[in-house]
Coordinates of C-alpha atoms in Angstrom, one line a residue:
Chain T
M1 CA -23.1 22.7 -15.6
S2 CA -22.6 19.1 -16.7
S3 CA -25.3 19.4 -19.5
T4 CA -23.6 22.4 -21.2
A5 CA -20.4 20.4 -21.7
A6 CA -22.4 17.7 -23.5
S7 CA -24.2 19.8 -26.0
A8 CA -22.1 21.0 -28.9
P9 CA -23.6 24.5 -29.5
A10 CA -23.2 25.5 -26.0
A11 CA -19.6 24.5 -26.1
A12 CA -19.0 26.4 -29.3
S13 CA -20.6 29.6 -28.0
G14 CA -18.8 29.1 -24.7
A15 CA -15.4 29.2 -26.2
S16 CA -14.9 32.9 -25.4
A17 CA -16.9 33.0 -22.2
P18 CA -16.7 29.7 -20.4
V19 CA -18.0 31.1 -17.2
A20 CA -21.5 32.1 -18.1
V21 CA -22.8 30.4 -21.2
P22 CA -26.4 31.8 -21.2
A23 CA -25.2 35.4 -20.7
A24 CA -22.7 35.1 -23.6
K25 CA -25.4 36.1 -26.1
S26 CA -25.3 39.8 -25.5
P27 CA -22.5 40.5 -23.2
K28 CA -21.3 43.9 -22.2
P29 CA -17.5 43.5 -22.4
G30 CA -17.1 45.2 -19.1
S31 CA -19.5 43.1 -17.0
L32 CA -18.3 39.9 -18.6
K33 CA -14.8 40.7 -17.5
R34 CA -16.0 41.6 -14.1
R35 CA -17.9 38.3 -13.8
R36 CA -14.8 36.4 -14.9
T37 CA -12.7 38.2 -12.4
L38 CA -15.2 37.5 -9.7
A39 CA -15.3 33.8 -10.6
Q40 CA -11.5 33.7 -10.4
W41 CA -11.4 35.4 -7.0
G42 CA -13.9 32.7 -6.0
F43 CA -11.0 30.3 -5.9
I44 CA -8.7 32.5 -3.9
A45 CA -11.2 34.2 -1.6
P46 CA -12.0 31.3 0.8
A47 CA -8.3 30.8 1.7
V48 CA -7.8 34.6 2.1
I49 CA -10.8 34.8 4.4
F50 CA -9.5 31.8 6.4
M51 CA -6.1 33.4 6.8
L52 CA -7.5 36.7 7.7
L53 CA -9.6 35.0 10.5
F54 CA -6.8 32.8 11.8
F55 CA -3.8 35.0 11.3
G56 CA -4.9 38.6 10.6
Y57 CA -7.5 38.8 13.3
P58 CA -5.3 37.3 16.1
L59 CA -2.5 39.8 15.2
V60 CA -4.8 42.7 15.6
R61 CA -6.7 41.3 18.6
N62 CA -3.4 40.7 20.3
V63 CA -2.4 44.3 20.0
V64 CA -5.7 45.4 21.4
M65 CA -5.6 42.9 24.2
S66 CA -2.2 44.2 25.3
F67 CA -4.0 47.4 26.3
Q68 CA -6.8 45.7 28.1
H69 CA -7.2 44.4 31.6
Y70 CA -8.1 40.7 31.6
T71 CA -9.0 38.7 34.6
P72 CA -10.4 35.2 34.8
S73 CA -13.9 36.7 35.2
T74 CA -13.5 38.5 31.9
F75 CA -14.5 35.3 30.1
F76 CA -17.8 35.2 31.9
T77 CA -18.7 38.9 32.0
G78 CA -17.0 39.7 28.7
E79 CA -15.7 42.9 30.2
A80 CA -12.0 43.8 29.6
P81 CA -11.5 47.5 30.4
F82 CA -8.8 49.3 28.7
N83 CA -5.9 50.2 31.0
G84 CA -3.4 52.0 28.8
L85 CA 0.1 51.0 29.2
D86 CA -0.3 49.1 32.5
N87 CA 0.2 45.7 31.0
W88 CA 3.4 46.8 29.2
K89 CA 4.7 48.5 32.4
N90 CA 4.0 45.4 34.5
V91 CA 5.7 43.1 32.0
F92 CA 8.8 45.3 31.6
Q93 CA 9.1 45.8 35.4
D94 CA 8.9 42.0 36.0
D95 CA 12.4 40.6 36.3
L96 CA 11.1 37.4 34.6
F97 CA 10.7 39.2 31.3
G98 CA 14.3 40.2 31.1
K99 CA 15.3 36.7 32.1
A100 CA 13.0 35.1 29.5
L101 CA 14.3 37.5 26.8
W102 CA 17.9 36.7 27.6
Q103 CA 17.2 32.9 27.7
T104 CA 15.3 33.1 24.4
I105 CA 18.4 34.8 22.8
L106 CA 20.7 32.1 24.2
F107 CA 18.3 29.3 23.3
T108 CA 17.9 30.6 19.7
I109 CA 21.5 31.3 19.0
G110 CA 22.7 28.1 20.6
S111 CA 20.1 26.0 18.8
L112 CA 20.8 27.6 15.4
I113 CA 24.5 27.2 15.6
G114 CA 24.3 23.6 16.7
Q115 CA 21.6 22.6 14.2
F116 CA 23.2 24.3 11.3
C117 CA 26.8 23.1 11.8
I118 CA 25.8 19.5 12.4
G119 CA 23.1 19.6 9.7
L120 CA 25.7 21.0 7.2
A121 CA 28.2 18.4 8.1
L122 CA 25.7 15.6 7.6
A123 CA 24.5 17.2 4.3
V124 CA 28.1 17.3 3.0
F125 CA 28.6 13.7 4.1
F126 CA 25.4 12.5 2.4
N127 CA 26.3 14.4 -0.7
R128 CA 28.8 11.6 -1.5
R129 CA 27.5 8.6 -3.3
F130 CA 27.5 5.4 -1.4
P131 CA 25.2 2.4 -1.0
L132 CA 22.0 2.9 1.1
N133 CA 22.5 6.7 1.0
G134 CA 18.9 7.4 0.3
V135 CA 17.5 5.1 2.9
L136 CA 19.7 6.4 5.7
R137 CA 19.0 9.9 4.7
S138 CA 15.3 9.6 4.9
L139 CA 15.4 7.6 8.2
I140 CA 17.3 10.5 9.8
L141 CA 14.2 12.6 9.2
L142 CA 12.3 10.7 11.9
P143 CA 13.2 12.9 14.9
W144 CA 11.8 15.9 13.0
L145 CA 8.5 14.1 12.2
V146 CA 7.8 12.9 15.7
P147 CA 5.6 15.3 17.6
M148 CA 7.8 17.6 19.6
V149 CA 6.0 16.9 22.9
V150 CA 6.8 13.3 22.4
S151 CA 10.5 14.0 21.8
G152 CA 10.5 16.2 24.9
V153 CA 9.0 13.4 27.0
V154 CA 11.5 10.8 25.7
W155 CA 14.4 13.1 26.4
R156 CA 13.1 13.9 29.8
R157 CA 13.4 10.2 30.6
I158 CA 16.9 9.9 29.0
L159 CA 18.2 13.0 30.9
D160 CA 16.9 12.0 34.3
Q161 CA 19.7 12.6 36.8
D162 CA 19.4 9.3 38.7
T163 CA 17.9 6.8 36.4
G164 CA 18.4 8.3 32.9
V165 CA 20.5 6.4 30.4
L166 CA 22.8 9.3 29.5
N167 CA 24.1 9.5 33.1
S168 CA 24.4 5.7 33.3
F169 CA 26.4 5.8 30.1
L170 CA 28.6 8.6 31.3
G171 CA 29.0 6.6 34.5
L172 CA 31.0 4.1 32.6
F173 CA 33.6 6.8 32.2
G174 CA 33.3 7.9 35.8
A175 CA 31.3 11.1 35.2
G176 CA 27.6 10.2 35.5
D177 CA 26.0 12.6 37.9
T178 CA 25.0 15.6 35.8
P179 CA 21.7 17.1 36.8
W180 CA 20.7 17.7 33.2
L181 CA 17.2 19.1 33.7
S182 CA 17.1 19.6 37.4
S183 CA 19.7 22.2 38.0
T184 CA 19.3 25.9 37.0
G185 CA 22.8 25.9 35.5
M186 CA 22.3 22.9 33.2
A187 CA 18.6 23.0 32.2
L188 CA 18.8 25.6 29.5
I189 CA 21.9 23.9 28.0
S190 CA 20.0 20.5 28.0
V191 CA 16.9 22.0 26.3
I192 CA 19.2 23.5 23.7
M193 CA 20.8 20.2 23.1
V194 CA 17.5 18.5 22.6
N195 CA 16.3 21.2 20.2
I196 CA 19.5 20.8 18.2
W197 CA 18.7 17.1 17.9
I198 CA 15.3 17.9 16.6
G199 CA 16.5 20.5 14.1
I200 CA 19.4 18.6 12.5
P201 CA 17.2 16.7 10.0
F202 CA 15.5 19.8 8.7
N203 CA 18.8 21.6 8.2
M204 CA 20.3 18.6 6.7
V205 CA 17.6 18.0 4.1
I206 CA 17.5 21.6 2.9
L207 CA 21.2 22.0 2.8
Y208 CA 21.5 18.7 1.0
G209 CA 19.1 19.9 -1.6
G210 CA 21.3 23.0 -2.0
L211 CA 24.4 20.9 -2.4
Q212 CA 22.8 18.8 -5.1
E213 CA 22.6 22.0 -7.2
V214 CA 26.3 22.7 -7.1
P215 CA 27.8 21.5 -10.4
K216 CA 30.1 18.5 -9.8
E217 CA 32.5 19.7 -12.5
M218 CA 33.5 22.6 -10.3
Y219 CA 34.9 20.2 -7.7
E220 CA 36.6 18.1 -10.4
A221 CA 38.3 21.2 -11.8
A222 CA 39.3 22.4 -8.4
S223 CA 40.8 19.1 -7.4
L224 CA 42.7 18.9 -10.7
D225 CA 44.2 22.3 -9.6
G226 CA 45.2 20.6 -6.4
A227 CA 42.7 22.4 -4.1
S228 CA 42.3 20.6 -0.8
A229 CA 38.9 19.4 0.3
W230 CA 38.6 22.2 2.9
R231 CA 39.6 24.7 0.3
Q232 CA 37.0 23.4 -2.1
F233 CA 34.4 23.6 0.7
R234 CA 35.3 27.2 1.5
S235 CA 35.7 28.5 -2.1
I236 CA 33.0 26.5 -3.9
T237 CA 30.4 25.0 -1.6
L238 CA 29.9 27.9 0.9
P239 CA 29.5 30.7 -1.7
L240 CA 27.2 28.7 -3.9
L241 CA 25.1 27.6 -0.9
K242 CA 24.7 31.0 0.5
P243 CA 21.0 31.6 -0.6
V244 CA 20.0 28.2 0.8
I245 CA 21.9 28.9 4.0
T246 CA 20.1 32.2 4.5
V247 CA 16.7 30.5 4.1
V248 CA 17.7 27.6 6.5
L249 CA 18.9 30.0 9.1
V250 CA 15.9 32.3 8.9
L251 CA 13.4 29.4 9.0
G252 CA 15.3 27.9 11.8
F253 CA 15.2 31.2 13.7
M254 CA 11.4 31.4 13.1
S255 CA 10.7 28.0 14.5
T256 CA 13.2 28.3 17.4
V257 CA 12.4 31.8 18.8
K258 CA 8.7 30.9 19.5
I259 CA 9.5 27.5 21.1
L260 CA 6.8 26.2 23.5
D261 CA 6.1 22.5 23.1
L262 CA 9.6 21.3 23.8
V263 CA 10.2 23.4 26.9
L264 CA 6.9 22.5 28.5
A265 CA 7.5 18.8 27.9
L266 CA 11.1 18.9 29.2
T267 CA 11.1 21.3 32.1
D268 CA 7.8 23.3 32.2
G269 CA 10.0 26.3 32.2
G270 CA 11.8 25.4 35.4
P271 CA 13.7 24.8 37.5
A272 CA 13.3 28.3 39.0
D273 CA 12.4 29.7 35.6
S274 CA 15.8 28.8 34.2
T275 CA 14.3 27.6 30.9
Q276 CA 11.5 30.2 30.6
T277 CA 11.5 31.8 27.1
L278 CA 9.2 34.4 25.5
G279 CA 7.0 31.6 24.1
T280 CA 6.5 29.9 27.4
L281 CA 6.1 33.3 29.2
T282 CA 3.3 34.2 26.9
Y283 CA 1.7 30.9 27.7
Q284 CA 2.2 31.2 31.4
N285 CA 0.8 34.8 31.5
S286 CA -2.3 34.0 29.5
F287 CA -3.2 30.4 30.3
A288 CA -1.7 29.8 33.7
Q289 CA -2.1 33.3 35.3
L290 CA -5.1 34.0 33.1
D291 CA -3.8 37.5 32.5
F292 CA -4.3 37.6 28.8
G293 CA -3.3 41.3 28.6
A294 CA 0.2 40.4 29.9
G295 CA 0.4 37.4 27.6
A296 CA -0.5 39.7 24.7
V297 CA 2.3 42.1 25.6
V298 CA 5.0 39.3 25.5
G299 CA 3.3 37.9 22.4
N300 CA 3.6 41.3 20.6
I301 CA 7.3 41.5 21.5
L302 CA 7.7 38.0 20.0
I303 CA 6.0 39.2 16.8
L304 CA 8.2 42.2 16.6
I305 CA 11.3 40.1 16.9
S306 CA 9.9 37.7 14.2
A307 CA 9.0 40.6 12.0
V308 CA 12.6 41.8 11.8
F309 CA 13.7 38.4 10.6
A310 CA 10.7 38.1 8.3
V311 CA 12.2 41.0 6.4
F312 CA 15.4 39.0 6.0
Y313 CA 13.4 35.9 4.9
L314 CA 11.4 37.8 2.3
R315 CA 14.5 39.3 0.9
A316 CA 16.2 35.9 0.8
N317 CA 13.1 34.5 -0.9
R318 CA 13.1 37.2 -3.5
N319 CA 16.7 36.7 -4.4
E320 CA 16.0 33.0 -4.6
G321 CA 13.3 33.6 -7.3
K322 CA 15.6 35.7 -9.5
Chain B
M1 CA 39.2 14.5 3.1
A2 CA 40.4 11.9 0.6
T3 CA 38.6 13.4 -2.3
T4 CA 41.8 14.7 -4.0
T5 CA 43.6 11.4 -4.4
P6 CA 40.7 9.3 -5.8
A7 CA 40.0 12.0 -8.4
V8 CA 43.6 11.7 -9.6
S9 CA 43.9 8.0 -9.3
A10 CA 40.6 7.5 -11.1
R11 CA 42.5 8.5 -14.2
T12 CA 44.5 5.3 -14.2
P13 CA 42.5 2.5 -15.5
G14 CA 41.9 -0.6 -13.4
S15 CA 42.3 0.9 -9.9
P16 CA 38.8 2.5 -9.5
A17 CA 37.0 -0.8 -9.9
E18 CA 38.9 -2.3 -7.0
N19 CA 39.0 0.9 -5.0
R20 CA 35.6 2.4 -5.1
P21 CA 33.2 -0.2 -3.8
K22 CA 35.3 -0.6 -0.6
R23 CA 35.5 3.1 0.1
R24 CA 31.8 3.5 -0.6
W25 CA 30.9 0.8 1.9
G26 CA 33.1 2.6 4.4
A27 CA 30.9 5.7 4.0
T28 CA 27.8 3.5 4.4
I29 CA 29.1 2.2 7.8
I30 CA 29.8 5.8 9.0
G31 CA 26.3 6.6 7.8
I32 CA 24.8 3.8 9.8
V33 CA 26.7 5.0 12.9
I34 CA 25.3 8.5 12.4
L35 CA 21.8 7.1 12.0
C36 CA 22.2 5.0 15.2
V37 CA 23.2 8.1 17.2
M38 CA 20.4 10.2 15.8
L39 CA 17.7 7.6 16.3
F40 CA 18.9 6.4 19.7
P41 CA 16.3 8.4 21.6
L42 CA 13.6 6.8 19.5
Y43 CA 15.1 3.4 20.2
W44 CA 15.2 4.2 23.8
M45 CA 11.5 5.2 23.7
V46 CA 10.6 1.7 22.3
N47 CA 13.0 0.0 24.6
T48 CA 11.6 1.7 27.7
A49 CA 8.0 1.0 26.6
L50 CA 8.8 -2.7 26.4
Q51 CA 10.1 -3.0 30.0
P52 CA 7.9 -3.4 33.0
E53 CA 7.4 -0.7 35.6
S54 CA 10.8 1.0 35.2
G55 CA 10.0 4.2 37.0
L56 CA 12.6 4.4 39.7
L57 CA 15.1 1.9 38.2
E58 CA 17.6 2.2 35.5
V59 CA 16.4 0.9 32.1
S60 CA 18.4 -2.0 30.7
P61 CA 19.9 -1.5 27.2
V62 CA 17.7 -4.2 25.7
P63 CA 14.4 -5.5 27.0
H64 CA 15.2 -8.9 28.6
S65 CA 11.6 -10.1 28.3
L66 CA 9.0 -8.3 26.3
D67 CA 6.5 -6.7 28.6
F68 CA 3.4 -5.3 26.9
S69 CA 1.6 -4.2 30.0
G70 CA 2.7 -0.7 29.4
F71 CA 1.1 -0.8 26.0
S72 CA -2.1 -2.3 27.3
S73 CA -2.4 0.4 30.0
A74 CA -1.4 3.1 27.5
F75 CA -4.1 1.8 25.1
K76 CA -6.7 1.7 27.9
E77 CA -5.9 5.3 29.0
Q78 CA -4.8 6.9 25.8
G79 CA -6.6 4.9 23.1
S80 CA -9.5 7.4 22.9
H81 CA -7.0 10.3 22.6
L82 CA -5.3 8.5 19.7
L83 CA -8.7 8.3 18.0
T84 CA -9.3 12.0 18.7
S85 CA -5.9 12.9 17.2
L86 CA -6.7 10.8 14.1
G87 CA -10.1 12.4 13.7
V88 CA -8.9 15.9 14.3
A89 CA -5.9 15.5 12.0
L90 CA -8.0 14.0 9.1
G91 CA -10.5 16.8 9.5
A92 CA -7.7 19.4 9.4
V93 CA -6.3 17.8 6.2
V94 CA -9.7 18.0 4.5
I95 CA -10.2 21.6 5.6
C96 CA -6.7 22.5 4.7
L97 CA -6.8 21.1 1.2
A98 CA -10.3 22.4 0.5
F99 CA -9.1 26.0 1.2
S100 CA -5.6 25.8 -0.1
A101 CA -5.9 23.8 -3.4
P102 CA -8.2 26.3 -5.2
A103 CA -6.3 29.2 -3.8
A104 CA -3.0 27.7 -5.0
Y105 CA -4.5 27.2 -8.5
G106 CA -5.8 30.7 -8.6
L107 CA -2.6 32.3 -7.4
A108 CA -0.6 30.2 -9.9
Q109 CA -2.7 30.6 -13.0
F110 CA -5.0 33.6 -12.9
K111 CA -3.8 37.1 -13.9
L112 CA -5.4 39.1 -11.2
R113 CA -4.5 42.2 -9.5
G114 CA -3.7 41.6 -5.9
T115 CA -2.5 38.1 -6.1
K116 CA 1.1 39.2 -5.3
T117 CA -0.2 40.7 -2.1
V118 CA -1.9 37.4 -1.2
V119 CA 1.3 35.4 -1.9
F120 CA 3.2 37.9 0.2
G121 CA 0.6 37.5 3.0
T122 CA 0.9 33.7 2.8
L123 CA 4.6 34.0 3.5
I124 CA 4.1 36.4 6.3
T125 CA 1.5 34.1 8.1
Q126 CA 4.1 31.4 8.3
M127 CA 6.0 33.6 10.6
V128 CA 3.3 34.4 13.1
P129 CA 4.2 32.6 16.4
G130 CA 1.5 30.1 17.2
I131 CA 1.2 31.1 20.8
V132 CA 0.2 34.6 19.7
I133 CA -2.6 33.1 17.6
A134 CA -3.7 30.9 20.5
N135 CA -3.8 33.9 22.8
A136 CA -6.2 35.8 20.7
L137 CA -8.1 32.8 19.3
Y138 CA -9.0 31.6 22.8
S139 CA -11.0 34.7 23.6
A140 CA -12.7 34.6 20.2
Y141 CA -13.4 30.9 20.7
V142 CA -15.0 31.6 24.0
D143 CA -17.3 34.1 22.3
L144 CA -18.1 31.7 19.5
G145 CA -18.6 28.6 21.7
L146 CA -15.8 26.8 19.9
V147 CA -13.7 26.0 23.0
N148 CA -13.6 22.3 23.7
S149 CA -15.0 21.4 20.3
Y150 CA -13.7 19.2 17.5
A151 CA -14.6 21.8 14.9
G152 CA -12.7 24.4 16.7
L153 CA -9.5 22.3 17.0
M154 CA -9.7 21.1 13.4
L155 CA -10.0 24.7 12.1
A156 CA -7.1 25.8 14.3
D157 CA -5.0 22.9 13.3
A158 CA -5.8 23.4 9.6
S159 CA -4.3 26.9 9.9
L160 CA -1.0 25.3 10.6
G161 CA -1.0 23.7 7.2
I162 CA -2.8 26.2 4.9
P163 CA 0.0 28.7 4.2
F164 CA 2.5 25.9 3.7
A165 CA 0.1 24.0 1.4
I166 CA -0.7 27.1 -0.7
V167 CA 3.0 27.9 -1.2
L168 CA 3.8 24.3 -2.0
M169 CA 1.0 23.6 -4.4
R170 CA 1.3 27.0 -6.1
S171 CA 4.9 26.4 -7.0
F172 CA 3.7 23.2 -8.6
M173 CA 0.7 24.5 -10.4
V174 CA 2.6 27.4 -11.9
A175 CA 4.2 24.7 -14.1
I176 CA 0.9 23.5 -15.6
P177 CA 0.9 24.6 -19.2
R178 CA -1.7 27.3 -20.0
E179 CA -2.7 25.4 -23.2
V180 CA -3.9 22.4 -21.1
I181 CA -6.2 24.6 -19.1
E182 CA -7.4 26.6 -22.1
A183 CA -8.1 23.4 -24.0
A184 CA -10.3 22.2 -21.2
E185 CA -12.1 25.5 -21.2
V186 CA -12.6 25.5 -24.9
D187 CA -14.2 22.1 -24.6
G188 CA -16.8 23.8 -22.5
A189 CA -15.8 22.9 -19.0
G190 CA -16.3 25.7 -16.5
K191 CA -13.5 27.1 -14.4
F192 CA -14.6 24.8 -11.5
R193 CA -14.7 21.7 -13.7
T194 CA -11.4 22.4 -15.3
F195 CA -10.0 22.7 -11.8
V196 CA -11.5 19.5 -10.5
Q197 CA -11.0 17.3 -13.6
V198 CA -7.8 18.6 -15.1
V199 CA -5.8 20.6 -12.6
L200 CA -6.3 18.5 -9.5
P201 CA -5.4 15.1 -11.2
M202 CA -2.3 16.8 -12.7
S203 CA -1.2 18.1 -9.3
R204 CA -1.7 14.8 -7.5
N205 CA 1.8 14.6 -6.1
S206 CA 1.8 18.1 -4.6
L207 CA -1.7 17.4 -3.2
I208 CA -0.4 14.3 -1.5
T209 CA 2.6 16.1 -0.1
A210 CA 0.5 19.0 1.2
G211 CA -2.0 16.7 2.7
L212 CA 0.7 14.6 4.3
F213 CA 2.3 17.7 5.9
S214 CA -1.0 19.1 7.1
F215 CA -1.7 15.7 8.7
L216 CA 1.7 15.7 10.4
Y217 CA 1.3 19.3 11.6
A218 CA -2.2 18.6 13.0
W219 CA -1.1 15.3 14.6
S220 CA 1.9 16.9 16.2
D221 CA 0.0 19.9 17.4
F222 CA 0.2 20.5 21.1
M223 CA -0.3 24.2 21.5
F224 CA -3.8 24.5 20.2
A225 CA -4.8 21.3 22.0
L226 CA -3.4 22.7 25.2
T227 CA -4.9 26.2 24.9
L228 CA -8.2 25.8 23.2
N229 CA -9.5 23.0 25.5
T230 CA -10.4 23.5 29.1
T231 CA -12.0 20.1 29.7
D232 CA -11.1 16.6 28.7
D233 CA -13.8 16.4 26.0
V234 CA -11.4 16.9 23.1
K235 CA -8.0 15.7 24.0
P236 CA -5.5 14.6 21.3
I237 CA -2.7 12.3 22.2
T238 CA 0.0 15.0 22.4
L239 CA -2.0 16.6 25.3
G240 CA -2.7 13.2 26.7
I241 CA 1.0 12.4 27.0
Y242 CA 1.9 15.7 28.5
Q243 CA -0.7 15.3 31.2
Y244 CA 0.3 11.6 31.5
I245 CA 3.9 12.5 32.7
G246 CA 2.4 14.6 35.4
A247 CA 0.1 11.9 36.6
H248 CA 2.3 8.8 36.1
V249 CA 5.8 10.0 37.1
G250 CA 6.7 6.5 38.2
D251 CA 5.3 4.6 35.4
W252 CA 7.6 5.4 32.5
G253 CA 6.7 2.1 30.7
S254 CA 3.2 3.4 30.1
V255 CA 4.3 6.9 29.2
M256 CA 6.7 5.6 26.7
S257 CA 4.2 3.2 25.3
A258 CA 1.9 6.1 24.7
A259 CA 4.8 8.0 23.1
V260 CA 5.5 5.0 20.8
L261 CA 1.8 4.9 19.8
S262 CA 1.8 8.6 19.0
A263 CA 5.0 8.4 17.0
I264 CA 3.7 5.5 14.8
P265 CA 2.0 7.7 12.2
A266 CA 5.2 9.6 11.6
A267 CA 7.2 6.4 11.1
V268 CA 4.6 4.9 8.8
L269 CA 4.2 8.0 6.7
L270 CA 8.0 8.2 6.4
V271 CA 8.3 4.7 5.2
L272 CA 5.4 4.8 2.8
S273 CA 6.1 8.2 1.3
Q274 CA 9.7 9.2 1.7
K275 CA 9.8 11.1 -1.6
Y276 CA 6.8 13.2 -0.7
I277 CA 8.2 14.1 2.7
A278 CA 11.6 15.1 1.2
A279 CA 9.8 17.1 -1.5
G280 CA 7.7 18.8 1.2
I281 CA 10.6 19.9 3.4
T282 CA 12.6 21.3 0.5
G283 CA 9.7 22.6 -1.6
G284 CA 7.8 24.3 1.1
S285 CA 10.7 26.3 2.3
V286 CA 13.1 27.1 -0.5
K287 CA 10.6 27.8 -3.3

């Protein structure tokens, strides 16, 4: 290949057919085009094959697995007999499924509202010009970049009922005995709080990006007309930010609904399954109980829920492109 | 809040020069307070790490005397897992870029039937819950002998970055002028050489951003580390820490030291490459 580039005649004849210089002497137009197409697909095909293996195959396999009976011995014998709808029935009859579904809904809605509102407030704040704005803005990203398991472990220490710093701080005001992670009533709320903390930077950065696109003149005009800051926010910022808001919420939904790392690090799904979600339930079924069939059922439901929102995302993305 | 008054008063000459800097520094102070609140847990992680055996005691707000014993025991017990994480993450970056850069180029520049479907598929893959992939991948890995292997974990971790990298780099490569690519091809360079010698150097920034994010994804990965390994042979730091809290409930100093060590790459990357990270967060999602 390197020699053809050096020799002038080859370069000249290769002008129309850079792919195959020797074949360029008597090309059939059809085959030449096909070769060119093939060469072009050569760039794309490896990634497509990779994605088919690591996303497509698991999706299909998961559906098949949900109709199979898996036991720990399956992995030695390789035998996983089909058992119809047994897995599905078992999962739906188990009270834990309903509980996990409900907790997933609470977790997702609570996290999204908190992340979004605080993220938006911070984005609006950082949209003003002031010294050190850029530095502060990028340092706020740190919680989002630190591995989620690590954040979970750190918060587990902070939220410890007896020796955690949050309770000793609240103790200064005479209210320092909250069992953040150790009571069934508080654990889910605590996990939501931590997830809000993790999600704020992401929301902030994207919304900030959206705010940057809003023309400054619109605010100037509005304030000359005497519109209050709140009025400007409602009538200019929010409508113009709508496409970005959709994207942020849908992406936030996607990453929240399947949560696993954080819950395992904070509570392991406990106490008494009070922080069990569909993500952790899939994990528990498959990798703790080694019932991969049941895990696949919960996983498929998780996919169904995600798919509904994927439609929203793709529509939002399409509008964005226009 | 006060935006209406300054806009009006800015019309009168003289006043903005005295007024503005003061108000701006006020915002800076609020910004610093916000930052302190947001980063407090990370401060607490470092603070706890620097205090001796603090398991059953309350941690003091600042370390009175620096105690590095937590770090030395964390290093002793978690050092090899840090190396594993580093190796796996770097491997994942290489795999990720090797697959996604050519694909991004092809999807951005070639007029082929079916590329729209591929782009669509790339967006879809970002929505598949990881645990679902792990669920199916595990049984496939058992059949292929990839459980407890570096290669297996690298490939799985690369899958976290590939769709993102394709979307990000494609949105960048679309902007490369056709004439530049055609000129290279007229000069006799093949498609592959044009890609390596012209397209890749021009896309340097997006390559760095994509590589950076696939590194962070792989470094942060816990789920594949947890599910695709049944022995301790291949144990990244995330899994190490998770198991550490189970085994060392009393010794938070060591646990937090390990946590600090595992958070260092994120901090370093953030400081060294702020602009790439900001570009990655916005570019990968909105475009």
